[in-house]
Short mmCIF file of C-alpha atoms and ligand atoms in Angstrom, two decimals:
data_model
loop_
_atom_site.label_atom_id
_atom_site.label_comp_id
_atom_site.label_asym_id
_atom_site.label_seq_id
_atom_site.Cartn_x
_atom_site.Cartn_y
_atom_site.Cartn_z
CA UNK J 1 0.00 0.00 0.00
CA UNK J 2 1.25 3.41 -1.03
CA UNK J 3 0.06 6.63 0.38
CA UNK J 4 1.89 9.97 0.78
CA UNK J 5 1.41 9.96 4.61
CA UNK J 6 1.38 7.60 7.37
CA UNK J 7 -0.48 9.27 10.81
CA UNK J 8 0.31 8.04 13.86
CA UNK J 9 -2.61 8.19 16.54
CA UNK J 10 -6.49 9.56 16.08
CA UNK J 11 -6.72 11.73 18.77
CA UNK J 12 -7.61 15.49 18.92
CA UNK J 13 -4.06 16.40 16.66
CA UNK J 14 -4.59 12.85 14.45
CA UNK J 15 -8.16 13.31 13.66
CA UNK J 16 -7.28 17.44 12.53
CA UNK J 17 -4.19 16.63 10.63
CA UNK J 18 -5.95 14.01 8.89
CA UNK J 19 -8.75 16.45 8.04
CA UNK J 20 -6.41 18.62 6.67
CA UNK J 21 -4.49 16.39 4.74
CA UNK J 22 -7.48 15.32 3.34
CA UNK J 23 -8.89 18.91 2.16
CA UNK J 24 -5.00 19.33 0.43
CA UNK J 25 -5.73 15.93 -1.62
CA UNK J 26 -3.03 14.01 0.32
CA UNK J 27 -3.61 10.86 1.02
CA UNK J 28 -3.06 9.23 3.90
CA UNK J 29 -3.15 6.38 6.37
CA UNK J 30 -4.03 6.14 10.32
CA UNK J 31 -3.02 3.78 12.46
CA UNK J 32 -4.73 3.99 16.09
CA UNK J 33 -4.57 1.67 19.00
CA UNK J 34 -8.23 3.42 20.12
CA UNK J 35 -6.65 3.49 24.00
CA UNK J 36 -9.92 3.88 25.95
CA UNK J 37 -8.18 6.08 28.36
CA UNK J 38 -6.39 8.30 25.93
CA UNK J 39 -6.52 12.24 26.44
CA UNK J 40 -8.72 13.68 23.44
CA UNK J 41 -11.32 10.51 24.57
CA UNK J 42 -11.19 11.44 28.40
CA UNK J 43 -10.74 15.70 28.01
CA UNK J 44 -13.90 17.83 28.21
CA UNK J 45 -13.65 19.80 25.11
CA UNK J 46 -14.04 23.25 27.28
CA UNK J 47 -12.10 25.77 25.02
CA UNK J 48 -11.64 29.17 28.11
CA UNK J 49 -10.08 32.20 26.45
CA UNK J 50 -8.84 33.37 30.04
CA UNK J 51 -6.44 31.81 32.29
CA UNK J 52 -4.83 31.79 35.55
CA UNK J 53 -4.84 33.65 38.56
CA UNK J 54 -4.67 36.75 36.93
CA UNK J 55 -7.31 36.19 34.46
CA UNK J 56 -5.57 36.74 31.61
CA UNK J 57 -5.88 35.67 27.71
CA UNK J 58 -4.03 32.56 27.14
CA UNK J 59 -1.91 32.16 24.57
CA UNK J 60 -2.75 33.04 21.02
CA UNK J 61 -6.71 33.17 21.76
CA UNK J 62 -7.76 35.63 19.03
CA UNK J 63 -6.26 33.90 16.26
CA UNK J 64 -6.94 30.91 17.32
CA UNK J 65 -10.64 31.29 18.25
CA UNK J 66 -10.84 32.75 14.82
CA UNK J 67 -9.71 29.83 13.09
CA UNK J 68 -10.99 27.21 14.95
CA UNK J 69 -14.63 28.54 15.61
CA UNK J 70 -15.27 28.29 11.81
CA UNK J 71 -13.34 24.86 11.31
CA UNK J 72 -15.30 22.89 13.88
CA UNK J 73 -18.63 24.36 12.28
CA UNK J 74 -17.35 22.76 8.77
CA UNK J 75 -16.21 19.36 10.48
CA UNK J 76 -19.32 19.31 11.96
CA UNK J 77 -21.31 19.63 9.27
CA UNK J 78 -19.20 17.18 7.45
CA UNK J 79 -20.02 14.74 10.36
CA UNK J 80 -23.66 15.58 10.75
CA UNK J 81 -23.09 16.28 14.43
CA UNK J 82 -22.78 19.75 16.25
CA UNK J 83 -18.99 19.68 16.62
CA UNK J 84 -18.69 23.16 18.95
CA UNK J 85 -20.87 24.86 21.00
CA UNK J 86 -20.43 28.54 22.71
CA UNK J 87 -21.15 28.88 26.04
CA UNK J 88 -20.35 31.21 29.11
CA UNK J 89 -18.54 30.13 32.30
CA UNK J 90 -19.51 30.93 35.03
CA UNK J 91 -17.08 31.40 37.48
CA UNK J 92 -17.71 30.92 41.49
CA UNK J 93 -15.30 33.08 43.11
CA UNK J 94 -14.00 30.61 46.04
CA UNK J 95 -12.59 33.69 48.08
CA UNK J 96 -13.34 37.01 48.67
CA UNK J 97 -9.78 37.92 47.48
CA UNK J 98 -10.63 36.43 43.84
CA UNK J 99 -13.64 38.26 43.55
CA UNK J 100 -11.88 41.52 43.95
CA UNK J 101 -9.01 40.00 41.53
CA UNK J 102 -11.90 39.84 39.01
CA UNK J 103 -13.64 42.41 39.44
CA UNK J 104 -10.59 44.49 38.76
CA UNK J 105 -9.62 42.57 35.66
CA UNK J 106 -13.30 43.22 34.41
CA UNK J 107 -12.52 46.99 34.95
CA UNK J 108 -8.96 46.88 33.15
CA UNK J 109 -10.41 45.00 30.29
CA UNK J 110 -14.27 44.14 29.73
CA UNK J 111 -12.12 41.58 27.24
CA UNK J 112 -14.03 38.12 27.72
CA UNK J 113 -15.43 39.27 31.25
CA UNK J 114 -18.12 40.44 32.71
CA UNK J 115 -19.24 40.77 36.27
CA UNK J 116 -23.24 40.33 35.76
CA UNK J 117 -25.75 42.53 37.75
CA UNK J 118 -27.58 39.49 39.52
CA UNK J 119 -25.57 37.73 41.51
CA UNK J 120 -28.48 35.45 42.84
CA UNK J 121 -29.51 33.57 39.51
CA UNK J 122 -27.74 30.03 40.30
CA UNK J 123 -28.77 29.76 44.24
CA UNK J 124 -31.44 27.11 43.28
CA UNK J 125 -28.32 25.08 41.85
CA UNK J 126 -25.20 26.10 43.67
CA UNK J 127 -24.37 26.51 47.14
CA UNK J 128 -21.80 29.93 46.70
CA UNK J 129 -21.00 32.86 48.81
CA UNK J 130 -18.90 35.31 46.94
CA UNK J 131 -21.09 35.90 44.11
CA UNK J 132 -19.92 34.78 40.27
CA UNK J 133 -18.12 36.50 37.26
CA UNK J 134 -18.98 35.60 33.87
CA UNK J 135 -16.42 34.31 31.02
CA UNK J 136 -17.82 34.88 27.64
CA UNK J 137 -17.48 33.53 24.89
CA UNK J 138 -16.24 29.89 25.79
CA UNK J 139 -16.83 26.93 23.58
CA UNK J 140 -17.08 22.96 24.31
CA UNK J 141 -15.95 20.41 21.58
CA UNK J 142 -17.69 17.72 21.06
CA UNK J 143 -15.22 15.05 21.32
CA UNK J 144 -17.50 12.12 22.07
CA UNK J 145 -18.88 12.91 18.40
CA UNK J 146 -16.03 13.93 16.34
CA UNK J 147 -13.52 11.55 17.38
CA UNK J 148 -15.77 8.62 17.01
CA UNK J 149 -17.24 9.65 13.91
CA UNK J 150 -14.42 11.00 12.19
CA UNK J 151 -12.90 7.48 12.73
CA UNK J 152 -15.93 5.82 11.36
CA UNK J 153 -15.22 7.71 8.32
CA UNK J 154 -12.29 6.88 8.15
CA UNK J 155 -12.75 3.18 8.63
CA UNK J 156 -15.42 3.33 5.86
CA UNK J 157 -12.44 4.27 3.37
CA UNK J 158 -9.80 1.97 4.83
CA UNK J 159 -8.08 4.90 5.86
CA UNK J 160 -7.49 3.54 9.70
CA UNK J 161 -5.96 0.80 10.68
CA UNK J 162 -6.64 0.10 14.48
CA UNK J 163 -3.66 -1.39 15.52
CA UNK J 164 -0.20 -0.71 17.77
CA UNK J 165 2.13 1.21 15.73
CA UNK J 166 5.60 -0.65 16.60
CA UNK J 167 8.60 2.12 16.37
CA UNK J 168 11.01 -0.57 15.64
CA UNK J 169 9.16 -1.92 12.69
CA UNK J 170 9.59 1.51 11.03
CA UNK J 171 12.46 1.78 8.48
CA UNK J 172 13.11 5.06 7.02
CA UNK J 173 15.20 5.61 3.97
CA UNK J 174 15.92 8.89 1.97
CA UNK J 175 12.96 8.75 -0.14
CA UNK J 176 10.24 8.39 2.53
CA UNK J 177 8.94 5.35 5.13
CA UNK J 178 8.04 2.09 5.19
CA UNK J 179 5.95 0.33 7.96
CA UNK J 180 5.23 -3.30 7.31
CA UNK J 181 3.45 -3.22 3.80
CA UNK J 182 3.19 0.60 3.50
CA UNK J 183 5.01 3.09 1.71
CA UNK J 184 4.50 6.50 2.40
CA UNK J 185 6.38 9.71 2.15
CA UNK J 186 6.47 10.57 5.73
CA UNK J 187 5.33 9.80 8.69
CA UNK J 188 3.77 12.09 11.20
CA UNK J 189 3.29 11.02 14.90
CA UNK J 190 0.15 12.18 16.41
CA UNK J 191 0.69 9.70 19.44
CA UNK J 192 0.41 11.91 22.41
CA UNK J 193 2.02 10.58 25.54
CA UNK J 194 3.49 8.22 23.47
CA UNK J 195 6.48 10.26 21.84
CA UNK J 196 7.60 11.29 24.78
CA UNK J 197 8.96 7.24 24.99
CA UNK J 198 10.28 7.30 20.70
CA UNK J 199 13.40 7.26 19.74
CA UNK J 200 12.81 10.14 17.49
CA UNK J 201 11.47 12.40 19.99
CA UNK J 202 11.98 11.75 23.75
CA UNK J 203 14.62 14.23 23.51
CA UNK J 204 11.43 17.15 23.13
CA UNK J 205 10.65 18.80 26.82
CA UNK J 206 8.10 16.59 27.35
CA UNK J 207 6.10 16.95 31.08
CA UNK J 208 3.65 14.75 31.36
CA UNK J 209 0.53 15.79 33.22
CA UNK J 210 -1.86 13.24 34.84
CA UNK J 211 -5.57 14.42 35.14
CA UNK J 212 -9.01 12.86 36.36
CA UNK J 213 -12.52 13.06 35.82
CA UNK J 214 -15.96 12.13 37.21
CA UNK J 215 -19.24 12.22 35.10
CA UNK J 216 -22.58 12.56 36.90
CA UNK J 217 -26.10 12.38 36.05
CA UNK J 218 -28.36 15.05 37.19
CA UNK J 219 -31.19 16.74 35.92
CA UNK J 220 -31.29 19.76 37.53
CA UNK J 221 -28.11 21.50 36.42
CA UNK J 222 -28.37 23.93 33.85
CA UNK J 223 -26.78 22.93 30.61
CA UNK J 224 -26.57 26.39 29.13
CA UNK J 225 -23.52 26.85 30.55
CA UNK J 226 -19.80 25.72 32.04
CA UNK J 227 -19.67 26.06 35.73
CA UNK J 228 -16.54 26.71 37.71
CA UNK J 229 -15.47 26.48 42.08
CA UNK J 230 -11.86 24.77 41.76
CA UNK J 231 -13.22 22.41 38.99
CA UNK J 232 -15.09 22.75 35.80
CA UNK J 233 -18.46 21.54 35.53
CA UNK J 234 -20.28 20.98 32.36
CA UNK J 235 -23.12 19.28 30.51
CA UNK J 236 -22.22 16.14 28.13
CA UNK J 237 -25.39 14.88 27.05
CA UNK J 238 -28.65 14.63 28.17
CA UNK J 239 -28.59 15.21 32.12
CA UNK J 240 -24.74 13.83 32.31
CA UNK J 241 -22.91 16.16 33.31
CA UNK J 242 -18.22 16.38 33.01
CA UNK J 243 -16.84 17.46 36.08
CA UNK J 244 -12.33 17.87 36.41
CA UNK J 245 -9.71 18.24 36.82
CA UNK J 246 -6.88 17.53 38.89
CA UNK J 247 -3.29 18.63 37.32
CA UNK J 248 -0.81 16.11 39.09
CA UNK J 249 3.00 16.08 37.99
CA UNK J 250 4.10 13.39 39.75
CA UNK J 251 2.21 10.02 39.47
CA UNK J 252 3.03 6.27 38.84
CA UNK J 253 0.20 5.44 36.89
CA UNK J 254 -3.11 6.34 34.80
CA UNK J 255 -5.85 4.99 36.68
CA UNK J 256 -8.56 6.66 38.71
CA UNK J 257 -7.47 7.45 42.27
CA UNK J 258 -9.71 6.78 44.97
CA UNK J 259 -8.25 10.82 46.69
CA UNK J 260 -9.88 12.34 43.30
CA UNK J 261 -13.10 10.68 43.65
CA UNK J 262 -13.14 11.70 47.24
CA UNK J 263 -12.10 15.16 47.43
CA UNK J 264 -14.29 15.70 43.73
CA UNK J 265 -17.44 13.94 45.96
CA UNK J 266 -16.96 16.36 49.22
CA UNK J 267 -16.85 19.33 46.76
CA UNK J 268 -20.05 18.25 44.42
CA UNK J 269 -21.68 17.90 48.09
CA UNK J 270 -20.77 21.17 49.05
CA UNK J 271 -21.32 22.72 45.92
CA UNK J 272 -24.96 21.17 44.83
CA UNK J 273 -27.92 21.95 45.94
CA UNK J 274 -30.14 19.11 43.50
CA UNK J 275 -28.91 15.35 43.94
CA UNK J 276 -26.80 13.88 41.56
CA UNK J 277 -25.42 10.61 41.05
CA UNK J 278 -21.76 9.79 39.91
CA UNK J 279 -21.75 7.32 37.12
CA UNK J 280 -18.00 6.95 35.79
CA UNK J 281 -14.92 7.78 36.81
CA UNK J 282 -11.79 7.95 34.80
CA UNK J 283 -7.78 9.14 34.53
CA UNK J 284 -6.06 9.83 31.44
CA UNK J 285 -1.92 11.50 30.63
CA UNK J 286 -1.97 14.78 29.29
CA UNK J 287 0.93 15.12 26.36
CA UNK J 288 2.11 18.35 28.12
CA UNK J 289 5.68 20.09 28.69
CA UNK J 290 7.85 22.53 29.95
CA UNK J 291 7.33 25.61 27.49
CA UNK J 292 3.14 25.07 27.02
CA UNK J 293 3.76 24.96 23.32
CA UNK J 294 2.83 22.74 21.04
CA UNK J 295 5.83 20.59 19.11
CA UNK J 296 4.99 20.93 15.76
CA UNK J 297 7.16 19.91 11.89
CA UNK J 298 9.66 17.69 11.17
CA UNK J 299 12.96 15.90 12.83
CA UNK J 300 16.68 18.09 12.05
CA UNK J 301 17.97 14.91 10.96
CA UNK J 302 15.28 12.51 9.85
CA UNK J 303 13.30 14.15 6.95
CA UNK J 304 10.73 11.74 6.54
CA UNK J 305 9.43 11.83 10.30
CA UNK J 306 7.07 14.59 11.71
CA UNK J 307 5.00 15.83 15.06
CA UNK J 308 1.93 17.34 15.80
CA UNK J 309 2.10 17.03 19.50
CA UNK J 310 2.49 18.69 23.13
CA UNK J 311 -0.99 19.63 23.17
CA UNK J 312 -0.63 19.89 26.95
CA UNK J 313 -4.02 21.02 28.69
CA UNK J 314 -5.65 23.37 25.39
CA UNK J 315 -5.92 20.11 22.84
CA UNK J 316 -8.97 21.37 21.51
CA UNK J 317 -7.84 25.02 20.48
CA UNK J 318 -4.44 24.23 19.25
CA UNK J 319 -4.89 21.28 17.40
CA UNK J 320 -7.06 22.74 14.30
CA UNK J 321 -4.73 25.69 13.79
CA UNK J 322 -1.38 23.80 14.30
CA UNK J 323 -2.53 20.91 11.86
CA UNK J 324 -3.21 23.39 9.61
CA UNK J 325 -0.04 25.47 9.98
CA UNK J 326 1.47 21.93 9.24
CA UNK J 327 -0.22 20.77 6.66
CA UNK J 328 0.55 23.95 4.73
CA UNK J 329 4.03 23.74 5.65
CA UNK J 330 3.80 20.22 3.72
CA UNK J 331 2.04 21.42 0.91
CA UNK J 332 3.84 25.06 0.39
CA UNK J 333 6.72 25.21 2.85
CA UNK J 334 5.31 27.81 4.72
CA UNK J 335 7.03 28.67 7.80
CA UNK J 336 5.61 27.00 11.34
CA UNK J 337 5.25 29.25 13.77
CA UNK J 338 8.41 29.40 15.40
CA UNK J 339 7.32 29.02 18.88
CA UNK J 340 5.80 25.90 18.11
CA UNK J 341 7.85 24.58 15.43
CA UNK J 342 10.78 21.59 16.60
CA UNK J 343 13.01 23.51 14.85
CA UNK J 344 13.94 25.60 18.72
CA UNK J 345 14.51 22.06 19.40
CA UNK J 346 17.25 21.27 17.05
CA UNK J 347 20.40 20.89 19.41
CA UNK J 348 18.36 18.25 21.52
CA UNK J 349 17.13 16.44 19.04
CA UNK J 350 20.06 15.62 17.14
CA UNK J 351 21.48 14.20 20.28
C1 FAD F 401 -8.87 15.00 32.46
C2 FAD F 401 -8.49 15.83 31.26
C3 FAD F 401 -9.29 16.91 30.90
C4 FAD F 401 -8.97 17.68 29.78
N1 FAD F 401 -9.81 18.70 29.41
C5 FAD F 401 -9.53 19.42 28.31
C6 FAD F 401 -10.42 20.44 27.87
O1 FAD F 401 -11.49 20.65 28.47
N2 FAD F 401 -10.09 21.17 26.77
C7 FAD F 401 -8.94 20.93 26.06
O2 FAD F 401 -8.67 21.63 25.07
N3 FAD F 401 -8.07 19.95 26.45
C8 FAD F 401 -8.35 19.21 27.55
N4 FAD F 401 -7.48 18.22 27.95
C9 FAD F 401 -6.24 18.07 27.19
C10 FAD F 401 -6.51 17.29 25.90
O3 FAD F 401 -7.09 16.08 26.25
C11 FAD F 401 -5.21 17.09 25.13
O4 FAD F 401 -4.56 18.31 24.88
C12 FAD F 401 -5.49 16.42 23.79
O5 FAD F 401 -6.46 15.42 23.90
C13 FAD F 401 -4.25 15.85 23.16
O6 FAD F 401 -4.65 15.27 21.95
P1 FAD F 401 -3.64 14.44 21.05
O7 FAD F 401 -4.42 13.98 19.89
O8 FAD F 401 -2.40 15.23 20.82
O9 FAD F 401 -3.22 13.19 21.97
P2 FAD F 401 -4.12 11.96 22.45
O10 FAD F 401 -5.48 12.37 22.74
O11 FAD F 401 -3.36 11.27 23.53
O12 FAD F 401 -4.19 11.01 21.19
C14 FAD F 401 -3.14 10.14 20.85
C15 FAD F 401 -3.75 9.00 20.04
O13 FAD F 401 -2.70 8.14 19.62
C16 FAD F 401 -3.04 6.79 19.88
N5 FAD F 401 -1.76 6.09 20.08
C17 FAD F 401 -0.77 6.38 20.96
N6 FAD F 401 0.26 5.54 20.80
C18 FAD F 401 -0.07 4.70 19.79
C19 FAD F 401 0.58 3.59 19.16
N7 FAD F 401 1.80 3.17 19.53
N8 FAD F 401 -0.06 2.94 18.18
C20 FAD F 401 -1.30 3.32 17.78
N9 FAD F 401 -1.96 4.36 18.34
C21 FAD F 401 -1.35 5.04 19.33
C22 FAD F 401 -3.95 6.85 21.11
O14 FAD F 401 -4.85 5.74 21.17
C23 FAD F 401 -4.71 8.14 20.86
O15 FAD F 401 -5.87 7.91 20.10
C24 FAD F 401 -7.79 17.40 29.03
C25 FAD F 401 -7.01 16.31 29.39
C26 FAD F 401 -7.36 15.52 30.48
C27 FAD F 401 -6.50 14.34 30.83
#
């Protein structure tokens, strides 16, 4: 089998680049283990424009919001499934001392937020005593839909294989790749956590983040909105309802912890005023690192082998644009943003 690119991994920066590939008349090949526990299948989708402490824009928001708003609409409709959605946040100010911290980046910069007038609207839901500030507009993905039924798609065409890619199967000669009985001009690893273990790239910052999750059903939280007290809570599907994270450094594995379900139960009981009723719980390894940039283009030394990784906690905002960025890299050598291109990471990786 011949194709002009071989994908490693269907997640979030797989199921983009293939997209993208696709609309340059590339084709390609997937190969995808379908990990049940994998980031882009475990992650929320919640796109915030506004981060930290200080309540500031994260990285890159405009431009990205402005490309990926659009491209999610289009995959969508491609998909027949609503693929984005805007919403607000609404954020429960846990101390008085945050509330002020707000309300004096609302008066700096009306930017994203807003401090609204009735403070009382969510007291039927939510047990809070500093009032709420409002973060608008945020968006949710809809990764239970695209992923799946991108895949399908993909399936349908015999573009996916679901399988373990095995690094030392791989042999790579001047003139492009060749994985068991493909040929292909490159190869571009879309693995997540699982680069930070190749031989190609382990040498890239990696920092792997562990995270958790609990989904529970309840029909009397508002799904017209993202809810925030030291976690994010927001509406799946039909009265289930996401509720994370926990960003842990140091960990030995990727299961569930029995701490996160306790400390995430004491804080729905305190926070909730309706009952609810906690259905699944689940862990997953964020592909993050040091510099909270994505790794993006091709190896110093070998040609033939790419990246679209480092996704680190913002999968679903980076991922369109930097596939993109890639893809036209491929097609018409345009120039990868430098900040998230490999090329900063020459020295290391020709180690
Ligand atoms: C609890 C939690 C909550 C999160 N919430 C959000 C959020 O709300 N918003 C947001 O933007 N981001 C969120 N994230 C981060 C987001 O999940 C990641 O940034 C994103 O999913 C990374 O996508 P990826 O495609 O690069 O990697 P992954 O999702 O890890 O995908 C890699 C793919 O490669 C496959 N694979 C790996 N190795 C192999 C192999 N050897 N052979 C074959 N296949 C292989 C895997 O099965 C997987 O499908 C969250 C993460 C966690 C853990």
């Amino acid at each position: 089998m011949q194709v002009d690119y071989l994908i490693i991994g269907q997640g979030i920066s797989g199921t983009w680049l293939s997209y993208s590939l696709q609309k340059a008349n590339k084709s390609f090949l997937v190969i995808d283990n379908n990990k049940p526990n994998s980031a882009s299948r475990i992650a929320a989708g919640i796109i915030n424009p506004v981060t930290g402490r200080r309540i500031i824009k994260t990285w890159m928001i405009d431009e990205l919001l402005a490309y990926l708003v659009p491209a999610y609409k289009q995959l969508g409709s491609e998909l027949g499934i609503t693929a984005i959605e805007q919403k607000s946040l609404i954020d429960f100010h846990p101390t008085p001392q945050m509330k002020i911290a707000f309300n004096e980046r609302v008066s700096e910069s009306a930017e994203f937020l807003f401090q609204p007038k009735n403070q009382q609207l969510y007291y039927d839901t939510f047990n809070y005593d500093f009032g709420f500030g409002e973060v608008t507009p945020c968006y949710v993905v809809n990764l239970k839909g695209i992923i799946p039924a991108w895949r399908n798609k993909l399936l349908d065409k015999t573009q996916l294989l679901e399988e373990d890619f095995k690094t030392d199967e791989l042999k790579n000669t001047d003139k492009g790749v060749q994985y068991k009985n493909i040929t292909a001009e490159k190869i571009i690893f879309c693995d997540g956590i699982s680069s930070a273990q190749s031989p190609f790239f382990k040498n890239l910052p990696f920092a792997l983040n562990k995270g958790e999750t609990i989904l529970i059903e309840s029909a009397d939280i508002p799904s017209t909105h993202i809810f925030k007290k030291g976690m994010m809570l927001t509406s799946i599907e039909n009265g289930l309802h996401w509720i994370g994270s926990n960003y842990l450094w140091d960990f030995t594995d990727d299961k569930p912890s029995e701490q996160f379900r306790n400390q995430t139960e004491l804080l729905l009981n305190n926070w909730l005023k309706v009952p609810f009723k906690i259905i699944e719980h689940k862990a997953s390894i964020r592909p993050a690192n040091i510099e909270r940039r994505p790794f993006v283009g091709f190896h110093p030394v070998y040609k033939n082998i790419g990246i679209l990784n480092g996704m680190g906690t913002k999968g679903c905002s980076l991922a369109p644009f930097f596939a993109n960025q890639l893809t036209e890299h491929i097609i018409s050598a345009k120039e990868i943003l430098p900040e998230a291109d490999i090329k900063r990471f020459t020295k290391v990786l020709m180690r």
